[in-house]
GROMACS .gro file of C-alpha atoms in nm:
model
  378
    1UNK     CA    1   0.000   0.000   0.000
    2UNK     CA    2   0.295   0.260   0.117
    3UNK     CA    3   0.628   0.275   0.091
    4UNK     CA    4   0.857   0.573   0.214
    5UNK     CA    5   1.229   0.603   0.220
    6UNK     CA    6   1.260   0.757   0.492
    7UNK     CA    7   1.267   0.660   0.893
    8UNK     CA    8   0.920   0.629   1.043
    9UNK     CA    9   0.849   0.846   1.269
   10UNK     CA   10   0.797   0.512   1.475
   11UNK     CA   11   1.154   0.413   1.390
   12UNK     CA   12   1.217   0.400   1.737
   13UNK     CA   13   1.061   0.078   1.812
   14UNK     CA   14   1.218  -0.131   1.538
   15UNK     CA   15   1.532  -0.004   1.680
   16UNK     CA   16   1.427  -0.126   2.066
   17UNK     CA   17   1.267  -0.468   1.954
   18UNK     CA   18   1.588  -0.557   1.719
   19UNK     CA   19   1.894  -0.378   1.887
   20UNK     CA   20   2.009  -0.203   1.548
   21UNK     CA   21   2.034   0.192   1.502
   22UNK     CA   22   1.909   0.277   1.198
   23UNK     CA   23   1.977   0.597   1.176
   24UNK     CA   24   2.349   0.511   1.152
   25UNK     CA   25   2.252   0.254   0.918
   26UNK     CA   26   2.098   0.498   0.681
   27UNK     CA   27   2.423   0.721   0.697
   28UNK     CA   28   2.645   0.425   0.609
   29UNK     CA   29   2.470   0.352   0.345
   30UNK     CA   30   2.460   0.677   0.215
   31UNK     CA   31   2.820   0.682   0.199
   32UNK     CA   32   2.853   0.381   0.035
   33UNK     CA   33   2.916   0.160   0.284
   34UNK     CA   34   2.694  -0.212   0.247
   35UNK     CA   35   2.472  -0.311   0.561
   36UNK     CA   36   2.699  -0.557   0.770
   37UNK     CA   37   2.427  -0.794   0.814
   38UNK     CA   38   2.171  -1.027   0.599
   39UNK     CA   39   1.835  -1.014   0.655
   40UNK     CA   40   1.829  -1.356   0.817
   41UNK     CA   41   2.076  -1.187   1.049
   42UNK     CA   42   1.774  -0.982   1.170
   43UNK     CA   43   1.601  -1.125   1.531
   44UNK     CA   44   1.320  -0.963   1.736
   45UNK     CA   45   1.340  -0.975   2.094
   46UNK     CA   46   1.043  -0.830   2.365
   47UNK     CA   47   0.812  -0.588   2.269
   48UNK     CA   48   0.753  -0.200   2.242
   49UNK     CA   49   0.548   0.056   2.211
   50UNK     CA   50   0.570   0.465   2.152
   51UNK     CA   51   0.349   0.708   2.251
   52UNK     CA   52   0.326   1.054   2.072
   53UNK     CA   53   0.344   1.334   2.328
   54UNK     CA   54   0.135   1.640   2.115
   55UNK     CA   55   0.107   2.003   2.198
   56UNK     CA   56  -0.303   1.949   2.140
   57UNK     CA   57  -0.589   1.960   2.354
   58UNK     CA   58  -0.808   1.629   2.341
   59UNK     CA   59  -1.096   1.791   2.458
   60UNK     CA   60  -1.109   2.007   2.212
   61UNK     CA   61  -1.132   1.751   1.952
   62UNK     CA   62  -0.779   1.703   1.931
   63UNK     CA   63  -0.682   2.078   1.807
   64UNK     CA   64  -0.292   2.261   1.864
   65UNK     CA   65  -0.209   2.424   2.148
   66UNK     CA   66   0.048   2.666   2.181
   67UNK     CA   67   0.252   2.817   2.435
   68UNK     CA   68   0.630   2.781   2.654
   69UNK     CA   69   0.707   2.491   2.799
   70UNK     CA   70   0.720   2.627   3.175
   71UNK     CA   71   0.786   2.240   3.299
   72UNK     CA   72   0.925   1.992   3.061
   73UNK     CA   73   1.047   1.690   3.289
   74UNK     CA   74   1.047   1.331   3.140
   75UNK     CA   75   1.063   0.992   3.278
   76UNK     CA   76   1.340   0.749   3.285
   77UNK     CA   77   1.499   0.408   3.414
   78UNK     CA   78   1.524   0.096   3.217
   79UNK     CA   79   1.343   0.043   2.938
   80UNK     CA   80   1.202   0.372   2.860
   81UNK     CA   81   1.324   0.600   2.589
   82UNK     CA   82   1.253   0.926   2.508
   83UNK     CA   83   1.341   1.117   2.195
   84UNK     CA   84   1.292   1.499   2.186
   85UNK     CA   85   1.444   1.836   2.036
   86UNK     CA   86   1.250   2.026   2.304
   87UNK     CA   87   1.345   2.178   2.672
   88UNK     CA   88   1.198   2.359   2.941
   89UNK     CA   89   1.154   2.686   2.850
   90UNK     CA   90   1.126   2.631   2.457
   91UNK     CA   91   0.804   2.838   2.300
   92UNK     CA   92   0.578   2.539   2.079
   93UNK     CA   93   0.472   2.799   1.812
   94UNK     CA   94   0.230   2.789   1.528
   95UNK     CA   95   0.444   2.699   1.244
   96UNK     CA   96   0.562   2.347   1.290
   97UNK     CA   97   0.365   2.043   1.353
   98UNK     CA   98   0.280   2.022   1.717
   99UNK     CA   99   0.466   1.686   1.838
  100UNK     CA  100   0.662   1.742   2.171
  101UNK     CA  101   0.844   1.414   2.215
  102UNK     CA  102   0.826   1.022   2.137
  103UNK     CA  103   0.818   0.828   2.475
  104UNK     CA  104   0.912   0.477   2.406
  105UNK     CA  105   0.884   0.191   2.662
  106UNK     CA  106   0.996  -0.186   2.595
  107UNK     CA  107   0.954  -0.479   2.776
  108UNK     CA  108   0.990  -0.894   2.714
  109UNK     CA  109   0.639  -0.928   2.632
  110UNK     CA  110   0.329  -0.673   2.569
  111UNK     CA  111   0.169  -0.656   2.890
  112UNK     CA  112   0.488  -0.527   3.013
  113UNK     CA  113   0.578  -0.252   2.761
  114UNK     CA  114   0.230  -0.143   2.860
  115UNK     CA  115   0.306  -0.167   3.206
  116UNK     CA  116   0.640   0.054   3.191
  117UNK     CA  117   0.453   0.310   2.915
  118UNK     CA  118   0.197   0.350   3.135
  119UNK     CA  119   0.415   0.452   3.448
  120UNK     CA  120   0.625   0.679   3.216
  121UNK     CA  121   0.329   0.842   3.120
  122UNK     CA  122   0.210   0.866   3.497
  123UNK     CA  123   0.566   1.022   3.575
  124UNK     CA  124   0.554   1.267   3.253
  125UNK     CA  125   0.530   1.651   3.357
  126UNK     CA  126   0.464   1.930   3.115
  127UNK     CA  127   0.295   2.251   3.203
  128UNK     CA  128   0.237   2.574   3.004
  129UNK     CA  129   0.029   2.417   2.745
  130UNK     CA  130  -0.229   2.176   2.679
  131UNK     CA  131  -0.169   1.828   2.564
  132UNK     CA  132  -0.235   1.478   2.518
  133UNK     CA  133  -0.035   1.283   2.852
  134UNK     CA  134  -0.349   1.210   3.042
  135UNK     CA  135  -0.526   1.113   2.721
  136UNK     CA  136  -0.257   0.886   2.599
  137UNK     CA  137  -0.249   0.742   2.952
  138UNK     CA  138  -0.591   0.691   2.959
  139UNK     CA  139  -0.547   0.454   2.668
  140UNK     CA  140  -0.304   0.237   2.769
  141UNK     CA  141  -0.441   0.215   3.109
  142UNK     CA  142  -0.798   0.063   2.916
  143UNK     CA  143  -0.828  -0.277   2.924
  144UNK     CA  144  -0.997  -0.298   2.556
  145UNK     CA  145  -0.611  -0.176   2.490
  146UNK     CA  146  -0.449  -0.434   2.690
  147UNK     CA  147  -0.639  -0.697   2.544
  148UNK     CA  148  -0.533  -0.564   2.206
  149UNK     CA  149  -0.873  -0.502   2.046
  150UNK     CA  150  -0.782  -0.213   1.858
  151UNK     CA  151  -0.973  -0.086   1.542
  152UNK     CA  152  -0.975   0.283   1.345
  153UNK     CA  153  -1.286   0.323   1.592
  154UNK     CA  154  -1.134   0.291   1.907
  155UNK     CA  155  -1.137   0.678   1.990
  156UNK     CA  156  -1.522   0.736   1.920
  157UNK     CA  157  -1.607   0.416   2.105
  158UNK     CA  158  -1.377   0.422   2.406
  159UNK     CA  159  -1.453   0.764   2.409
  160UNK     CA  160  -1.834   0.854   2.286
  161UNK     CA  161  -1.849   1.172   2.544
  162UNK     CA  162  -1.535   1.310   2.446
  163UNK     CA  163  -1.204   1.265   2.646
  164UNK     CA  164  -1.327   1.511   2.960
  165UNK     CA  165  -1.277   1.345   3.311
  166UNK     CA  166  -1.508   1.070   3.395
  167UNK     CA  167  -1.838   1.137   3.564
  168UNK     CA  168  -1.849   0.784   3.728
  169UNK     CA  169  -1.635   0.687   3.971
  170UNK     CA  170  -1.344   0.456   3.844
  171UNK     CA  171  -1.038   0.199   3.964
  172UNK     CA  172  -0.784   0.522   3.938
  173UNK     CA  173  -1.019   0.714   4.169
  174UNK     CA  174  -0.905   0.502   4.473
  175UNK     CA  175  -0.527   0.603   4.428
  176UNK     CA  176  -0.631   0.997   4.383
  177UNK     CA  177  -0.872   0.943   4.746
  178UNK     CA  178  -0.599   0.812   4.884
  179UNK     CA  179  -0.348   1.041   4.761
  180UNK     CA  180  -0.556   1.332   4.844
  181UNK     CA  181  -0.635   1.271   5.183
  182UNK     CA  182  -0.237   1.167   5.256
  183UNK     CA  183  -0.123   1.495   5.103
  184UNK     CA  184  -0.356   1.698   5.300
  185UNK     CA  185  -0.234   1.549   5.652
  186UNK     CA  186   0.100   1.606   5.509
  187UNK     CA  187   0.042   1.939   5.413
  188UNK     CA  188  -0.136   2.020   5.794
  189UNK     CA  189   0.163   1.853   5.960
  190UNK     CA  190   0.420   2.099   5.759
  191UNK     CA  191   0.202   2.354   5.844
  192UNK     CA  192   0.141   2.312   6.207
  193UNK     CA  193   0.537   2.280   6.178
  194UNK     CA  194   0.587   2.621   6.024
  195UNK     CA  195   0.391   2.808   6.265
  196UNK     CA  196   0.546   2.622   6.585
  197UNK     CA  197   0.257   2.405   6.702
  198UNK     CA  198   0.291   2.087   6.813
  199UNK     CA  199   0.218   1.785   6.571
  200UNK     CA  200  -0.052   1.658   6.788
  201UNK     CA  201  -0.142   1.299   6.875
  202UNK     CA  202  -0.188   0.961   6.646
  203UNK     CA  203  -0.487   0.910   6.526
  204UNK     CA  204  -0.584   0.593   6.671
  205UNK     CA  205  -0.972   0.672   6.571
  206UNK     CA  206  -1.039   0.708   6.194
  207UNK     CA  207  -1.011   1.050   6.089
  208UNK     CA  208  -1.272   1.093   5.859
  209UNK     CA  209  -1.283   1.303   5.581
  210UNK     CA  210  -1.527   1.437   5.280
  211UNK     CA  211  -1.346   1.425   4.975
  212UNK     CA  212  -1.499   1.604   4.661
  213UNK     CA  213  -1.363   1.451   4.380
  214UNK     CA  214  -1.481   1.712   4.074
  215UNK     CA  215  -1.771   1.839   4.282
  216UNK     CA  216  -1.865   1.499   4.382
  217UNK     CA  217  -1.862   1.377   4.761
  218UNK     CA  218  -1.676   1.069   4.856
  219UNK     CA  219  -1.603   0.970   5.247
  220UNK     CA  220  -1.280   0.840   5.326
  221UNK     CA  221  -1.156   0.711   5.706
  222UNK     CA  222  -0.759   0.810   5.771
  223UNK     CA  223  -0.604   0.548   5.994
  224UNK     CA  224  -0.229   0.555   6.147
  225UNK     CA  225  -0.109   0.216   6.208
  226UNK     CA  226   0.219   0.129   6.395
  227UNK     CA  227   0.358  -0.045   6.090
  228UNK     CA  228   0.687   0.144   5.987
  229UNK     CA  229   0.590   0.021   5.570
  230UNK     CA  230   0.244   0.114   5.537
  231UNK     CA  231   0.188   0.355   5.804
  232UNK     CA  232  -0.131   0.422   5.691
  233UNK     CA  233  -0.509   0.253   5.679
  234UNK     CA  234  -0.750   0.389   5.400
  235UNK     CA  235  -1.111   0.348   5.380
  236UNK     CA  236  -1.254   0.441   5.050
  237UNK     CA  237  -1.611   0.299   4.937
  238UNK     CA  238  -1.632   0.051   5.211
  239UNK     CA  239  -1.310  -0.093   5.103
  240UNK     CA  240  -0.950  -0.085   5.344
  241UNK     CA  241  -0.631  -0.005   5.173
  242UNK     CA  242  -0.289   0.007   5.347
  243UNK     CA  243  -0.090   0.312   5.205
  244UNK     CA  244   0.268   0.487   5.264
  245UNK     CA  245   0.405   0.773   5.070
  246UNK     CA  246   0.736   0.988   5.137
  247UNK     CA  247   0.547   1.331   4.958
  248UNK     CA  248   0.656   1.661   5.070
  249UNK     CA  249   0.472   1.942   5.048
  250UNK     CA  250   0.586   2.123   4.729
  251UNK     CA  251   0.689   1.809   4.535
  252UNK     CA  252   0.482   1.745   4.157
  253UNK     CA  253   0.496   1.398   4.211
  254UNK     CA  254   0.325   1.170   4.488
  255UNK     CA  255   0.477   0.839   4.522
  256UNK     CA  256   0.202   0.596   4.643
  257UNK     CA  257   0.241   0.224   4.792
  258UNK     CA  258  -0.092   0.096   4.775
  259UNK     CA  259  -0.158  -0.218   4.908
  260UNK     CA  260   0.179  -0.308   4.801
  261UNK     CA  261   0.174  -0.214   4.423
  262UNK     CA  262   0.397   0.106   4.355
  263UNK     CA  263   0.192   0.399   4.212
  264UNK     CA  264   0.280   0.715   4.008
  265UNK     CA  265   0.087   1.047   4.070
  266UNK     CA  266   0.132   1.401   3.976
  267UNK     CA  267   0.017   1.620   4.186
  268UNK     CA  268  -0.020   2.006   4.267
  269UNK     CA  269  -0.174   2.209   4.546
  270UNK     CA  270  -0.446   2.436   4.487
  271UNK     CA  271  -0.602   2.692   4.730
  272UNK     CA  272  -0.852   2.600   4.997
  273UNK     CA  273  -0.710   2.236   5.121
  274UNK     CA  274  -0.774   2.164   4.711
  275UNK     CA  275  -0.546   1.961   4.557
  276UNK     CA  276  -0.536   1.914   4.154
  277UNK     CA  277  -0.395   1.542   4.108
  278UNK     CA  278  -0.353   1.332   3.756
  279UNK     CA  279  -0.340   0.900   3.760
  280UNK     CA  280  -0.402   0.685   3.454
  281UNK     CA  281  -0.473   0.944   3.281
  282UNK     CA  282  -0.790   1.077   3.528
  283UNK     CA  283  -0.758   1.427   3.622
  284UNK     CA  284  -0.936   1.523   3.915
  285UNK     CA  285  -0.991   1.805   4.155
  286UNK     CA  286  -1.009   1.700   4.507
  287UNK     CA  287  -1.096   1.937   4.788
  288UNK     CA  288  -1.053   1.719   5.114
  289UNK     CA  289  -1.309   1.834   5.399
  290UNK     CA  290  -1.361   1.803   5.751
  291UNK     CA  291  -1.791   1.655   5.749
  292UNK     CA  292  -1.863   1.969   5.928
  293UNK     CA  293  -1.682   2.165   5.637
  294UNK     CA  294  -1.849   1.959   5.348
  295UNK     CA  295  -2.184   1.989   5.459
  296UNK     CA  296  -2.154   2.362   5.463
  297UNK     CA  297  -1.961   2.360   5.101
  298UNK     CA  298  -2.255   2.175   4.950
  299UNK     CA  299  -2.459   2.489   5.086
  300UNK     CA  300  -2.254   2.767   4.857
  301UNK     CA  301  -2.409   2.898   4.551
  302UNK     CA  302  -2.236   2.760   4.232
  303UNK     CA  303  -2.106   3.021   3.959
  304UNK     CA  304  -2.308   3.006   3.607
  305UNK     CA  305  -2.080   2.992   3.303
  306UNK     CA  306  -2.083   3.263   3.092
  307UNK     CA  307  -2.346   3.221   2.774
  308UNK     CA  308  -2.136   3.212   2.453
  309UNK     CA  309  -2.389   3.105   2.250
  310UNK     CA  310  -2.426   3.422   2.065
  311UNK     CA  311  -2.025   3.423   2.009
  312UNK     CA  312  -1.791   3.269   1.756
  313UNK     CA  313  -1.476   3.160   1.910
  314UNK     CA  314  -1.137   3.083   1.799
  315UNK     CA  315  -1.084   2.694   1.911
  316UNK     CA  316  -0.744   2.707   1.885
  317UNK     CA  317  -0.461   2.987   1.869
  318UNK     CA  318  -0.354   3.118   1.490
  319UNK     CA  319  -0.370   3.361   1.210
  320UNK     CA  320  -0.734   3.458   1.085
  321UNK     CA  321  -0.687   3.462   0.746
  322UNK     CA  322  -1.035   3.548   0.602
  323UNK     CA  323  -1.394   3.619   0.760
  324UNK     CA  324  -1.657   3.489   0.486
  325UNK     CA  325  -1.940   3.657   0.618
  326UNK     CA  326  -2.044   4.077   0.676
  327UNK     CA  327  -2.273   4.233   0.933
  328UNK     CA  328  -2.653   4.181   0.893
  329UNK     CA  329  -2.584   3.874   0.640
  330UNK     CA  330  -2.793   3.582   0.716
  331UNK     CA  331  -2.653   3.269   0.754
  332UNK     CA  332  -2.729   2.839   0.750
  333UNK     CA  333  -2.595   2.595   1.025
  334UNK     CA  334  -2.318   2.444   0.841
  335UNK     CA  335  -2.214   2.750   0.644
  336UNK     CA  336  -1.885   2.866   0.644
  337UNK     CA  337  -1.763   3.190   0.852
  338UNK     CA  338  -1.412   3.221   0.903
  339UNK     CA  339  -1.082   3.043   0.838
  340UNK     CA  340  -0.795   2.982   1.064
  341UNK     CA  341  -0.433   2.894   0.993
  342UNK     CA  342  -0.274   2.667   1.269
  343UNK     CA  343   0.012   2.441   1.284
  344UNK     CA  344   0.003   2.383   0.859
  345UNK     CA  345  -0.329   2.360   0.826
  346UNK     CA  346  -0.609   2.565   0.779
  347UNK     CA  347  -0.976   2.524   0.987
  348UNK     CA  348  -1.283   2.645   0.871
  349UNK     CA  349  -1.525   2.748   1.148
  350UNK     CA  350  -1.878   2.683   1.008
  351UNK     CA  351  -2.202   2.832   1.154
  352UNK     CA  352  -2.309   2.580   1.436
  353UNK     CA  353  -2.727   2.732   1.374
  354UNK     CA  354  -2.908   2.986   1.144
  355UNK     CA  355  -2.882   3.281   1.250
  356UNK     CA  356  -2.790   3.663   1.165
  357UNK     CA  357  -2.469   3.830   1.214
  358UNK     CA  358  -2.423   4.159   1.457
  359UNK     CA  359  -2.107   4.208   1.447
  360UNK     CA  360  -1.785   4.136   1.333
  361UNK     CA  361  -1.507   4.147   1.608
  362UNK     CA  362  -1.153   4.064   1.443
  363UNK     CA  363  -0.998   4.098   1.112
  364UNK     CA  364  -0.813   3.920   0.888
  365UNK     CA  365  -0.460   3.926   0.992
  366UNK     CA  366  -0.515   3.901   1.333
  367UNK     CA  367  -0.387   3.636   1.589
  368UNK     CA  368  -0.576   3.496   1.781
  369UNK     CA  369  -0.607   3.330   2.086
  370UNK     CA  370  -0.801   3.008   2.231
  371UNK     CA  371  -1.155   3.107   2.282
  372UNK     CA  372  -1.120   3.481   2.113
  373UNK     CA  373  -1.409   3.638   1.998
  374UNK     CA  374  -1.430   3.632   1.641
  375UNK     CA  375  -1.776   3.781   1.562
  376UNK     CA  376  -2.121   3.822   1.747
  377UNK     CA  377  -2.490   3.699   1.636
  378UNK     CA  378  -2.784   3.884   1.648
   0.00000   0.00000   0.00000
């Protein structure tokens, strides 16, 4: 069907699962030297598997993002690979395609490539832009993935309400409950540190807490045990976990033993005892309570979103090339109104509804930004 002569972009993983480089390869042979091996020469050994790290927004159907790379830190350790032209600091602009880095994992069979992507993943920090880690994660971490089911459909049918955080509760909501509630004792024990007081007794009674995962209440029972490994008990929907972590206020990642299995987590503190914390790919907010606390919480009116449904906005940052439409013109759902230039490509923004335009509220020429207002209907 295809054939390029050039290195895949995936060039990595032939290079993992049969030991050779072929980039030198390619260079010998362009200067005449012949490859030093037969094909029968040629043996596979393990399995792996590379993950595109993209300066895009999933939720936004997959569109660029751009912006500086304010934290760039990658994974390591055996077995993962990483290939990148990229640091922290480094602006992803509008001209280039969007790709940030290949992260490459390999193991002796497929279950544990996935294994050792998935934790890379889990350990992967970038901030300053949006892009795809927790969706990527939240693909390998699916078990219609593991099992290798794969069609062109996966996306849509993994995925039918787009890739936003799940509404239901799910198996990487345990490790973020747990996580949560240990990093807010943490965080009240360097706190009760700073200002002089002491650290208070063990709690030998549950200390029970209201976690709101996303809005959403969970209760959660704290327990300190004597043992020096898992110093911690953890009820979370009925069920006890034993837990440990070494987390420090301050830190971006949350190293979690739960019930013996060694867990990833990034982590960062917002305000009011809020924490905003990212596993397998699930990215929650978790404000962690006192009952007292909650029950007044749930009593505070909630904000209304603005109504943009009289607005046209930019999804995505680039260069407005043309508006298609005028003032007072009358226009068909499905017609087109403006064209954007982004990362190579350009996006027409078509009318989502009849309607009449108002007003017209950039020109072409202009960058813009995510969610600028491009032009007003009546």
């Amino acid at each position: 069907l295809e054939m390029n002569t050039r290195l895949q972009v995936e060039h990595p993983v032939t290079e993992l699962v049969t030991g050779l480089d072929l980039v030198e390869l390619q260079i010998r042979v362009a200067a005449g030297e012949p490859l030093p091996f037969a094909q029968k020469d040629v043996r596979l050994s393990g399995w792996a598997i590379e993950a595109r790290i993209y300066a895009e927004d999933p939720a936004r159907n997959f569109l660029p993002s751009v912006g500086r790379l304010t934290r760039f830190a990658p994974p390591s350790g055996a077995g993962v690979r990483l290939d990148t032209g990229v640091a922290e600091g480094v602006e992803i602009g509008l001209n280039y395609d969007p790709m940030i880095a290949k992260l490459v994992a390999y193991g002796p069979d497929r279950a544990a490539a996935i294994d050792r992507l998935g934790e890379a993943l889990d350990g992967f920090q970038i901030s300053g832009l949006d892009n795809n880690l927790a969706f990527l994660a939240r693909v390998v971490a699916s078990e219609r993935f593991r099992r290798g089911a794969l069609s062109t459909n996966f996306i849509t049918e993994e995925f039918p309400r787009g890739v936003a955080p799940p509404q239901r509760f799910v198996e990487a909501d345990r490790a973020i409950l747990a996580a949560a509630a240990l990093a807010q004792r943490r965080s009240a024990e360097r706190d009760r540190a700073i200002a002089g007081r002491p650290a208070g007794a063990e709690a030998s009674a549950p200390e029970r807490q209201i976690v709101l995962l996303d809005g959403r209440s969970c209760e959660i029972a704290l327990y300190d045990e004597p043992d020096g490994r898992h110093p911690h008990r953890i009820e979370v929907r009925r069920k006890a976990h034993s837990a440990a972590t070494d987390w420090q206020p301050g830190e971006r990642l949350l190293r979690l033993s739960l019930d013996g299995s060694s867990l990833i987590l990034q982590i960062e503190r917002l305000p009011g005892s809020a924490f905003r914390i990212t596993h397998r790919g699930v990215v929650r907010r978790a404000q962690v309570l006192s009952p007292r606390a909650a029950e007044l919480s749930a009593l505070m009116p909630k904000k209304k979103a603005p109504d943009t449904s009289r607005l046209l906005l930019s999804p995505m940052p680039g260069l407005l090339s043309a508006i298609v439409v005028s003032p007072g013109q009358e226009v068909k759902a499905g017609e087109p109104l403006a064209i954007v230039e982004a990362m190579k490509m350009e996006n027409v923004l078509a009318a989502e509804r009849d309607g009449r335009i108002a007003k017209i509220r950039a020109k072409a020429g202009d960058s813009l930004s995510v969610d600028q207002v491009i032009l007003e209907f009546e």
